[in-house]
Coordinates of C-alpha atoms (C1' of nucleotides) and ligand atoms in Angstrom, one line a residue:
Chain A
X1 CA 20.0 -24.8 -2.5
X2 CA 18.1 -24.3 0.5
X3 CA 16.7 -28.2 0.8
X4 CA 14.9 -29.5 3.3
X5 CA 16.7 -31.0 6.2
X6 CA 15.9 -31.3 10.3
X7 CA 16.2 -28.0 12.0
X8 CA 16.1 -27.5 15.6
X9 CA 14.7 -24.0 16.8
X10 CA 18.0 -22.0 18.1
X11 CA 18.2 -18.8 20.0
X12 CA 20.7 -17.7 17.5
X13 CA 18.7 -18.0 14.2
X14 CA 16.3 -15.1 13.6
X15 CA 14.4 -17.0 11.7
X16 CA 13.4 -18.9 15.2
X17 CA 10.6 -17.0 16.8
X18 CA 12.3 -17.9 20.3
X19 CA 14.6 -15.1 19.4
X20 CA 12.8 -12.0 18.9
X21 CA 15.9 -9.8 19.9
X22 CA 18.2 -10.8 17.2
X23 CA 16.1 -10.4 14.1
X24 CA 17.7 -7.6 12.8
X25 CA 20.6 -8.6 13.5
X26 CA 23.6 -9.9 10.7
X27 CA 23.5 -13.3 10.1
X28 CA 23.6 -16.4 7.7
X29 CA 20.0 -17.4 7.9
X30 CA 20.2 -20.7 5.2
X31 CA 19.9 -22.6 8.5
X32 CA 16.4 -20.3 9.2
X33 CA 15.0 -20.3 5.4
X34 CA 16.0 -24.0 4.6
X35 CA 13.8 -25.2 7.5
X36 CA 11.0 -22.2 6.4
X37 CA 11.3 -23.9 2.8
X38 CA 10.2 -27.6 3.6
X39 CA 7.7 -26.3 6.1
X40 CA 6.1 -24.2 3.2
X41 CA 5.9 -27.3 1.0
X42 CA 4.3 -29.4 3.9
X43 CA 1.6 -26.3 4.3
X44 CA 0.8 -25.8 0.8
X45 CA 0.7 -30.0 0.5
X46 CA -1.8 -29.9 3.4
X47 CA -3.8 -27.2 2.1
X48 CA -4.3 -29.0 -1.5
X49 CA -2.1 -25.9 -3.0
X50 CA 0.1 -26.5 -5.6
X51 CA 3.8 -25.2 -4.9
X52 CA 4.6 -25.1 -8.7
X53 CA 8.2 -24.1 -9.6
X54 CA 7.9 -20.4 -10.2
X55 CA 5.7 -20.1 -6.7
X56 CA 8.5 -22.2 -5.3
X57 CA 11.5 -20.2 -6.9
X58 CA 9.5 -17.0 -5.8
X59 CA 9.5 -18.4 -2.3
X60 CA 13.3 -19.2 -2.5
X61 CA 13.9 -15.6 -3.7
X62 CA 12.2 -14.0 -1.3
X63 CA 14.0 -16.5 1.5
X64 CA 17.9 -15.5 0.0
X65 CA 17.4 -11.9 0.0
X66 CA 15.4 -11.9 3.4
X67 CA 14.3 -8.7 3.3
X68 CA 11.1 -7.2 1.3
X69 CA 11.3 -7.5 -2.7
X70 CA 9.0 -5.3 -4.7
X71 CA 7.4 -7.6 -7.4
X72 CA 9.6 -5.8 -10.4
X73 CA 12.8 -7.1 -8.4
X74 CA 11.1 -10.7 -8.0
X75 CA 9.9 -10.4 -11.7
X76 CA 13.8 -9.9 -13.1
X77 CA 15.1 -12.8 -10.8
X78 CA 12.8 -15.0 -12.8
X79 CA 13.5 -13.7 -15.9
X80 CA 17.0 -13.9 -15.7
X81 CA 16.1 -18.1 -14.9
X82 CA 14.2 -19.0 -18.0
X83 CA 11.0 -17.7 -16.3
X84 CA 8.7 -15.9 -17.7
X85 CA 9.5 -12.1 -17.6
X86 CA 6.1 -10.0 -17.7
X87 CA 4.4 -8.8 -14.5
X88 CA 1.8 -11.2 -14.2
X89 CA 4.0 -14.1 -13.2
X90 CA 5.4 -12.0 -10.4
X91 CA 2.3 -10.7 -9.3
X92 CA 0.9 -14.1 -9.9
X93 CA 2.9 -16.1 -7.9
X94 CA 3.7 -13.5 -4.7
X95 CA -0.5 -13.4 -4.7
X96 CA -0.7 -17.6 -4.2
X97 CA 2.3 -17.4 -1.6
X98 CA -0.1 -14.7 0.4
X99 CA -2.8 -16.4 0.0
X100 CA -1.0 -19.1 1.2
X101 CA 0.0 -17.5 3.8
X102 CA 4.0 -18.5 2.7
X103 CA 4.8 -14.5 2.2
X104 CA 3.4 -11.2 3.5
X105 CA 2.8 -7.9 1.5
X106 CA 4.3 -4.8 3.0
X107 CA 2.1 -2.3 1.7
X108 CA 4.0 0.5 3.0
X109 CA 6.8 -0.3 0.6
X110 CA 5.1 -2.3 -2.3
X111 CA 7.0 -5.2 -1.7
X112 CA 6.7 -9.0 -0.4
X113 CA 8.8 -10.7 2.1
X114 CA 8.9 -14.1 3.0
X115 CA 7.1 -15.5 6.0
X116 CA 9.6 -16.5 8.9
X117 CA 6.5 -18.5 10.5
X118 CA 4.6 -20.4 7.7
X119 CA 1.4 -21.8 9.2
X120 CA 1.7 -21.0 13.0
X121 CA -1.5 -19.0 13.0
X122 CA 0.1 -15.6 13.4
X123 CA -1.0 -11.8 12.9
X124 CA 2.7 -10.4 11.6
X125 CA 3.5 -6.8 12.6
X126 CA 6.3 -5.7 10.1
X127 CA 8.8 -2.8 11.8
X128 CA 10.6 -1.2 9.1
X129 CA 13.8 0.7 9.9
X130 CA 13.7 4.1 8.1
X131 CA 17.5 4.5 8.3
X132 CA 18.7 1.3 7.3
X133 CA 15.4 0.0 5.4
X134 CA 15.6 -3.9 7.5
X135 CA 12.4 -5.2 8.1
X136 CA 11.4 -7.5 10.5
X137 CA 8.3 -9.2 11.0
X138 CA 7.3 -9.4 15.0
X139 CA 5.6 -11.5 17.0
X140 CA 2.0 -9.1 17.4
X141 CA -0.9 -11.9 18.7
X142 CA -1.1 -9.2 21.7
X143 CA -1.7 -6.2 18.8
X144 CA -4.2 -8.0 17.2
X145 CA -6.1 -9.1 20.1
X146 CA -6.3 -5.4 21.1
X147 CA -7.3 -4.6 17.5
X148 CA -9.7 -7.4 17.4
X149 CA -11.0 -5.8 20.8
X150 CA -11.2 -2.0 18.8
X151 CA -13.3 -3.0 16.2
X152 CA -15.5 -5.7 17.6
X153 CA -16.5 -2.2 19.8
X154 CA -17.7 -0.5 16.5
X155 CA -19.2 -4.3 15.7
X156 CA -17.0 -4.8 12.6
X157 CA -15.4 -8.2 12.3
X158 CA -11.9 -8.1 10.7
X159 CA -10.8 -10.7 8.3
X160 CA -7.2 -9.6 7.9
X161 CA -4.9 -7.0 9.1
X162 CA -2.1 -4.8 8.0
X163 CA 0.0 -3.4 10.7
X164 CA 3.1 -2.2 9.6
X165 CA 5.5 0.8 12.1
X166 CA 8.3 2.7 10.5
X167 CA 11.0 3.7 12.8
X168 CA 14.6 3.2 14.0
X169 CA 16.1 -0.3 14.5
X170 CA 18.1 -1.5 17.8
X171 CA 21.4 -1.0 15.3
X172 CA 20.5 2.5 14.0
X173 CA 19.3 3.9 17.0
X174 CA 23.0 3.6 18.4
X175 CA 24.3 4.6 16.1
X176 CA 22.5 7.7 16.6
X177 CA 20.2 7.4 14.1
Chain B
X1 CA -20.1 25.6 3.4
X2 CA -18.8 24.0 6.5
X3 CA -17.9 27.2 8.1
X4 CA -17.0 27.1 11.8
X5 CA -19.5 27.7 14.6
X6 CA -19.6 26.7 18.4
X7 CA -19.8 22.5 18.2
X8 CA -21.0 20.4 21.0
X9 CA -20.2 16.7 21.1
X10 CA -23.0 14.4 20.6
X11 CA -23.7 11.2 20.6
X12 CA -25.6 10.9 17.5
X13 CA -22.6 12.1 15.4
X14 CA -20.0 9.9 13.9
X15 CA -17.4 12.6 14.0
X16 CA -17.5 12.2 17.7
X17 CA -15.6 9.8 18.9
X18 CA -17.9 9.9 21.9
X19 CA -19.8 7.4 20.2
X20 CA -17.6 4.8 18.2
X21 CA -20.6 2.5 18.0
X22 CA -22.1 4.6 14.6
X23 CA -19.1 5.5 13.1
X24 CA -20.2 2.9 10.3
X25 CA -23.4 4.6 10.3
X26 CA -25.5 6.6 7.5
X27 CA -25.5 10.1 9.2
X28 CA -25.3 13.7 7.9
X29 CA -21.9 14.6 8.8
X30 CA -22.0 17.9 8.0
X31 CA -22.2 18.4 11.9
X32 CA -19.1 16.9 12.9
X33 CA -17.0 17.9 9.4
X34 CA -17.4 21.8 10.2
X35 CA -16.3 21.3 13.8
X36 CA -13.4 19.1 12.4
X37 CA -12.5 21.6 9.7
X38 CA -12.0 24.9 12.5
X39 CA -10.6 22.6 14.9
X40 CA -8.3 21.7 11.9
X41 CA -7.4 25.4 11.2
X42 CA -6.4 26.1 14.6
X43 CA -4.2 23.2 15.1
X44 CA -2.3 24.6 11.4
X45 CA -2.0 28.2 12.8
X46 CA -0.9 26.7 16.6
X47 CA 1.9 24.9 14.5
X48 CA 2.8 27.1 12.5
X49 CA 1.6 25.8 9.1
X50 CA -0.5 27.2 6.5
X51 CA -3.5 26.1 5.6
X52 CA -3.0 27.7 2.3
X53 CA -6.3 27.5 -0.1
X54 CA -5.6 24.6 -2.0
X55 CA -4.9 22.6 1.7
X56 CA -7.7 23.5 2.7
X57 CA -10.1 22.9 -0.1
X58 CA -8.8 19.4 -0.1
X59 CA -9.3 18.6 3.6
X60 CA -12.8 20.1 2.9
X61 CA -13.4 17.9 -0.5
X62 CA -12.5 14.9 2.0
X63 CA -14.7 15.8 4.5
X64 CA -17.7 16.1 2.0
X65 CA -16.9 13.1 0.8
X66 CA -16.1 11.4 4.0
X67 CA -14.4 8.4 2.9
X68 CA -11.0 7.4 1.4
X69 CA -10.3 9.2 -1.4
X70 CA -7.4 8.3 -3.9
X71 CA -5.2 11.5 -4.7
X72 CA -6.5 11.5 -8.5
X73 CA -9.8 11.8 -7.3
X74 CA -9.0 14.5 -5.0
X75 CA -7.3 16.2 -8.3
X76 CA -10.5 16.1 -10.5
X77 CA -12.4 18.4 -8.0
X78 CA -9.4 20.5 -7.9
X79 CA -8.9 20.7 -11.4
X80 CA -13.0 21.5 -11.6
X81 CA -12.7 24.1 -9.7
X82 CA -9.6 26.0 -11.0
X83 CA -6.5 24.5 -9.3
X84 CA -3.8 23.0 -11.1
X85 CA -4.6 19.8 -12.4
X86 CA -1.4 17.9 -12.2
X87 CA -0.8 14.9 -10.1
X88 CA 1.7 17.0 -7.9
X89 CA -0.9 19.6 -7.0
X90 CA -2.5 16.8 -5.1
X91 CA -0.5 15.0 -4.1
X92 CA 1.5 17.7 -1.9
X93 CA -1.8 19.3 -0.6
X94 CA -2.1 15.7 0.6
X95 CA 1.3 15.0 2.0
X96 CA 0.8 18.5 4.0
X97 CA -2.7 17.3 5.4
X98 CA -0.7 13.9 6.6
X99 CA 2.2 15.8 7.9
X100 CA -0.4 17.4 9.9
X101 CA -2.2 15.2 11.4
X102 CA -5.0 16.5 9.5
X103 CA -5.5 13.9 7.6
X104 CA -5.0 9.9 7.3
X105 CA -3.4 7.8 4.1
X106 CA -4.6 4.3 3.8
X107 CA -2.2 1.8 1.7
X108 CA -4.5 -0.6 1.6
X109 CA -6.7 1.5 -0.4
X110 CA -4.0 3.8 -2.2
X111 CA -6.3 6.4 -1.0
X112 CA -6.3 9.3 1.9
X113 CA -9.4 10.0 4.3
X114 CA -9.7 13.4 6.7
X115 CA -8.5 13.1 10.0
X116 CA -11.9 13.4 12.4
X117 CA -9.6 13.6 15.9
X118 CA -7.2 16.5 14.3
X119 CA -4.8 17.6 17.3
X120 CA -6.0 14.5 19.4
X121 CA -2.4 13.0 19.8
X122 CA -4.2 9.3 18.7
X123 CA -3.2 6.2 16.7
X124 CA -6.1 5.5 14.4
X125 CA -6.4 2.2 12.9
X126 CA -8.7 1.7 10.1
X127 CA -11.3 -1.0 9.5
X128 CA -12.2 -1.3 6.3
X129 CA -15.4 -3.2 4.9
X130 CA -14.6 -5.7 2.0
X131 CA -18.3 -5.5 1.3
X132 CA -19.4 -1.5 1.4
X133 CA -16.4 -0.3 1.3
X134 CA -16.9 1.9 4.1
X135 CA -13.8 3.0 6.2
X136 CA -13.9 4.1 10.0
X137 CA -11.4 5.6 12.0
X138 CA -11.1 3.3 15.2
X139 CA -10.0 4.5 18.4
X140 CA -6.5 2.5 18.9
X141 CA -4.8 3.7 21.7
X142 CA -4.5 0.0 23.1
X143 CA -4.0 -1.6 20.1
X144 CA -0.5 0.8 19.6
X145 CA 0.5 0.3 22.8
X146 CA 0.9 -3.2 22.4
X147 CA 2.4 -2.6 18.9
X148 CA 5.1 -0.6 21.0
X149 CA 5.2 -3.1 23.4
X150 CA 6.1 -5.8 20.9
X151 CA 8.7 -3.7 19.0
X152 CA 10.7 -2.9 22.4
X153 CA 11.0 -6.2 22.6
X154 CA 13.0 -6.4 19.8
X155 CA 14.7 -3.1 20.6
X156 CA 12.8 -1.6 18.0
X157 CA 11.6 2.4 18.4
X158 CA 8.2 3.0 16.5
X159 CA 7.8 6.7 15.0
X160 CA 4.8 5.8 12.8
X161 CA 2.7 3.6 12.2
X162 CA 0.0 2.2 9.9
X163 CA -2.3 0.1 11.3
X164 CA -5.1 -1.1 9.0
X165 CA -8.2 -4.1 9.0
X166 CA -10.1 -5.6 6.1
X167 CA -13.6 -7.2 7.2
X168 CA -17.6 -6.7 7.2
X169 CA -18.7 -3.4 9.3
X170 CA -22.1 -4.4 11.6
X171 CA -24.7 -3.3 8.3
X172 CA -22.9 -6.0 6.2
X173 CA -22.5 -8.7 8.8
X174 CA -26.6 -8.1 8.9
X175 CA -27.1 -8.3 5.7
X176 CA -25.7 -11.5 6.0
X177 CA -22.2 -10.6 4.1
Chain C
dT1 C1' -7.7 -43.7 -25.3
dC2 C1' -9.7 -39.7 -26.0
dT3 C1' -12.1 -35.8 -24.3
dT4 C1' -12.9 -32.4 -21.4
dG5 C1' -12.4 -29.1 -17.8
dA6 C1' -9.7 -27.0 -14.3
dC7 C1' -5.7 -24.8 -13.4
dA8 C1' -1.3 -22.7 -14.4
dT9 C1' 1.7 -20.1 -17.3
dG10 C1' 2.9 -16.8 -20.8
dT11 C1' 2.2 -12.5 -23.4
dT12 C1' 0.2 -8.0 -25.0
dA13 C1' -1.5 -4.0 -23.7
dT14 C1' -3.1 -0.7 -20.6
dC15 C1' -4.1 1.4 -16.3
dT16 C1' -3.3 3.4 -11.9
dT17 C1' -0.3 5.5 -8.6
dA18 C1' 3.5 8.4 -7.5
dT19 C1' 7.7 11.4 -8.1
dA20 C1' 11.6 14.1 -10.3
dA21 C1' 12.8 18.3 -12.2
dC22 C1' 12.1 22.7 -13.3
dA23 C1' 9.5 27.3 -13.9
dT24 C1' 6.6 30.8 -11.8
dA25 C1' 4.2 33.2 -8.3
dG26 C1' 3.5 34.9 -3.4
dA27 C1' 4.7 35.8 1.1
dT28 C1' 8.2 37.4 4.8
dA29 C1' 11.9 39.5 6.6
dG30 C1' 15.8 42.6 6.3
Chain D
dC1 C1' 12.4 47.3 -2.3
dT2 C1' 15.0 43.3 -2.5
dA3 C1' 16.5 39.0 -1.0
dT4 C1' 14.8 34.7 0.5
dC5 C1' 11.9 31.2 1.5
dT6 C1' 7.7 28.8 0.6
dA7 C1' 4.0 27.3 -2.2
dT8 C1' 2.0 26.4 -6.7
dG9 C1' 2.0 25.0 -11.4
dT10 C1' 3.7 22.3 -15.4
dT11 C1' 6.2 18.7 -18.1
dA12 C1' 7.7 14.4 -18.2
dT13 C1' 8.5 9.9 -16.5
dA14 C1' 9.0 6.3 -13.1
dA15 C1' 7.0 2.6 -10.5
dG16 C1' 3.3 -0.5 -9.3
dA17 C1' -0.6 -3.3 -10.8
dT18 C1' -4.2 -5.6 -13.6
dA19 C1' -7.4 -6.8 -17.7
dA20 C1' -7.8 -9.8 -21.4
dC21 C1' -6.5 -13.4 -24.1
dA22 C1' -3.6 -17.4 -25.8
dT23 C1' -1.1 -21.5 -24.8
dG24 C1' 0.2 -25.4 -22.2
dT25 C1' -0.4 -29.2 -18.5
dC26 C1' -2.6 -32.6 -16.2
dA27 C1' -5.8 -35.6 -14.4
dA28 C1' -10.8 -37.2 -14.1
dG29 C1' -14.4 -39.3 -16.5
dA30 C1' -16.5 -41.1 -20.9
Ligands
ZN201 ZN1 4.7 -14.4 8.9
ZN202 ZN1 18.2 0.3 10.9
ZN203 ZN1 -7.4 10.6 12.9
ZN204 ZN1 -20.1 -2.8 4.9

DNA sequence: TCTTGACATGTTATCTTATAACATAGATAG
DNA sequence: CTATCTATGTTATAAGATAACATGTCAAGA
């Protein structure tokens, strides 16, 4: 499933940066992860790194469930396929796909999500909906520029950032939380 | 130790935010933690929360200290010193101290660090260096506006948020990483 | 072709971080 | 003084992550 095929950007996948709005809401997002998929095997191709078949299956995972998958849930997915089944082959592969910059760790909820913009250059600002637990990862080249800005005050240089807000989603918030 | 007294800001002291520029500096900070602590008990008492002894002995162990300190670390000094010495002990005098704006948790670092602008209404972010290990508490008023900006955009309400850098603070970028 | 070294995977065991559930003690309010 | 609420303490266990080592895969270089 999920193989590669031409995909024009749409205002109605979330997967499409073009439409910020509609990321959390309900849809069938093959047509957004199929065209994430074979532009995560061009990156990792260009880079020299080696999109084996668990880092690829991991990657697939993460792109079904969209949403953030602690590496115990990844780890029984693989299992359940043949894959090895002890932590280190989770952690293992979520690590490279970070690296990779093909997935993002949510810290907040010890868990990995799939990158909706693989190698677009891009500082991700996860919102996580306490209510109904979505998470969506935003657009945030204006936050980390301001960050950037922070710290190069105090004359530190940041490598890599975490930024991460919990709060209500457009859904949840009229629904009265 | 650390008892309150009259507290004038300055710009040789970290734990003013007067002067962000040495916030990664070697200081003795015993100036701006005793100020921080009796700023920190008024703000409990204006809200109505108690700053019972074991809460306060561990926003005082983390102002000693003055860096991030992970909750079973905060528990050996307690347990040293005659307070329970079960992970819950800490980790609820810890939880309070967040609740409170007394004091900041850092994923990154599974670890918590005092609060040096208790009752200051701010959005710290935290810039960590890969290379001392040294945290600071940046000012980051800017940087969570445009993190608000970016999640009305997506109709997204932000309660709280956890915004967080890895990189090399000015000492390490001198010493040539 | 064979060897060698780099890298990836798999497994065992262990460590670190965090919470559930329940019992006891202290403070507050009627 | 008693009821009630809040805080502390303890036992036990859950959840997340990594160290260390063994095995397998593959391709460059002898
Ligand atoms: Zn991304
Ligand atoms: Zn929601
Ligand atoms: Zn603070
Ligand atoms: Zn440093």
């Amino acid at each position: 499933m999920a193989q590669s095929r031409p995909h024009v950007h749409s205002d109605d996948c979330p997967g499409c940066h073009a439409a910020p709005e509609v990321a959390f809401a309900r849809h069938d997002h093959s047509h957004c992860s199929g065209d994430v998929l074979a532009r995560a095997e061009a990156l990792a191709n260009a880079q020299g790194a080696r999109l084996t078949p668990v880092r690829r299956r991991v990657l697939e995972i993460l792109l079904e469930e969209h949403r953030a998958l602690g590496a115990y849930d990844v780890l029984q997915r693989l299992a359940a396929e043949g894959f090895g089944n002890q932590p280190p082959v989770a952690y293992r592969a979520l690590d490279f796909l970070v690296e990779n910059g093909l997935a993002h760790r949510i810290r907040r909820l010890n868990a990995f999500a799939a990158c909706m913009h693989p190698g677009e250059a891009h500082a991700p600002a996860f919102l996580i909906c306490r209510h109904c637990n979505h998470v969506a990862e935003a657009p945030a080249a204006a936050v980390r520029a301001a960050l950037d800005g922070a710290a190069a005050e105090m004359g530190f240089l940041i490598e890599r950032s975490n930024i991460e807000a919990l709060g209500l989603c457009p859904a949840c918030r009229g629904a009265g939380e």
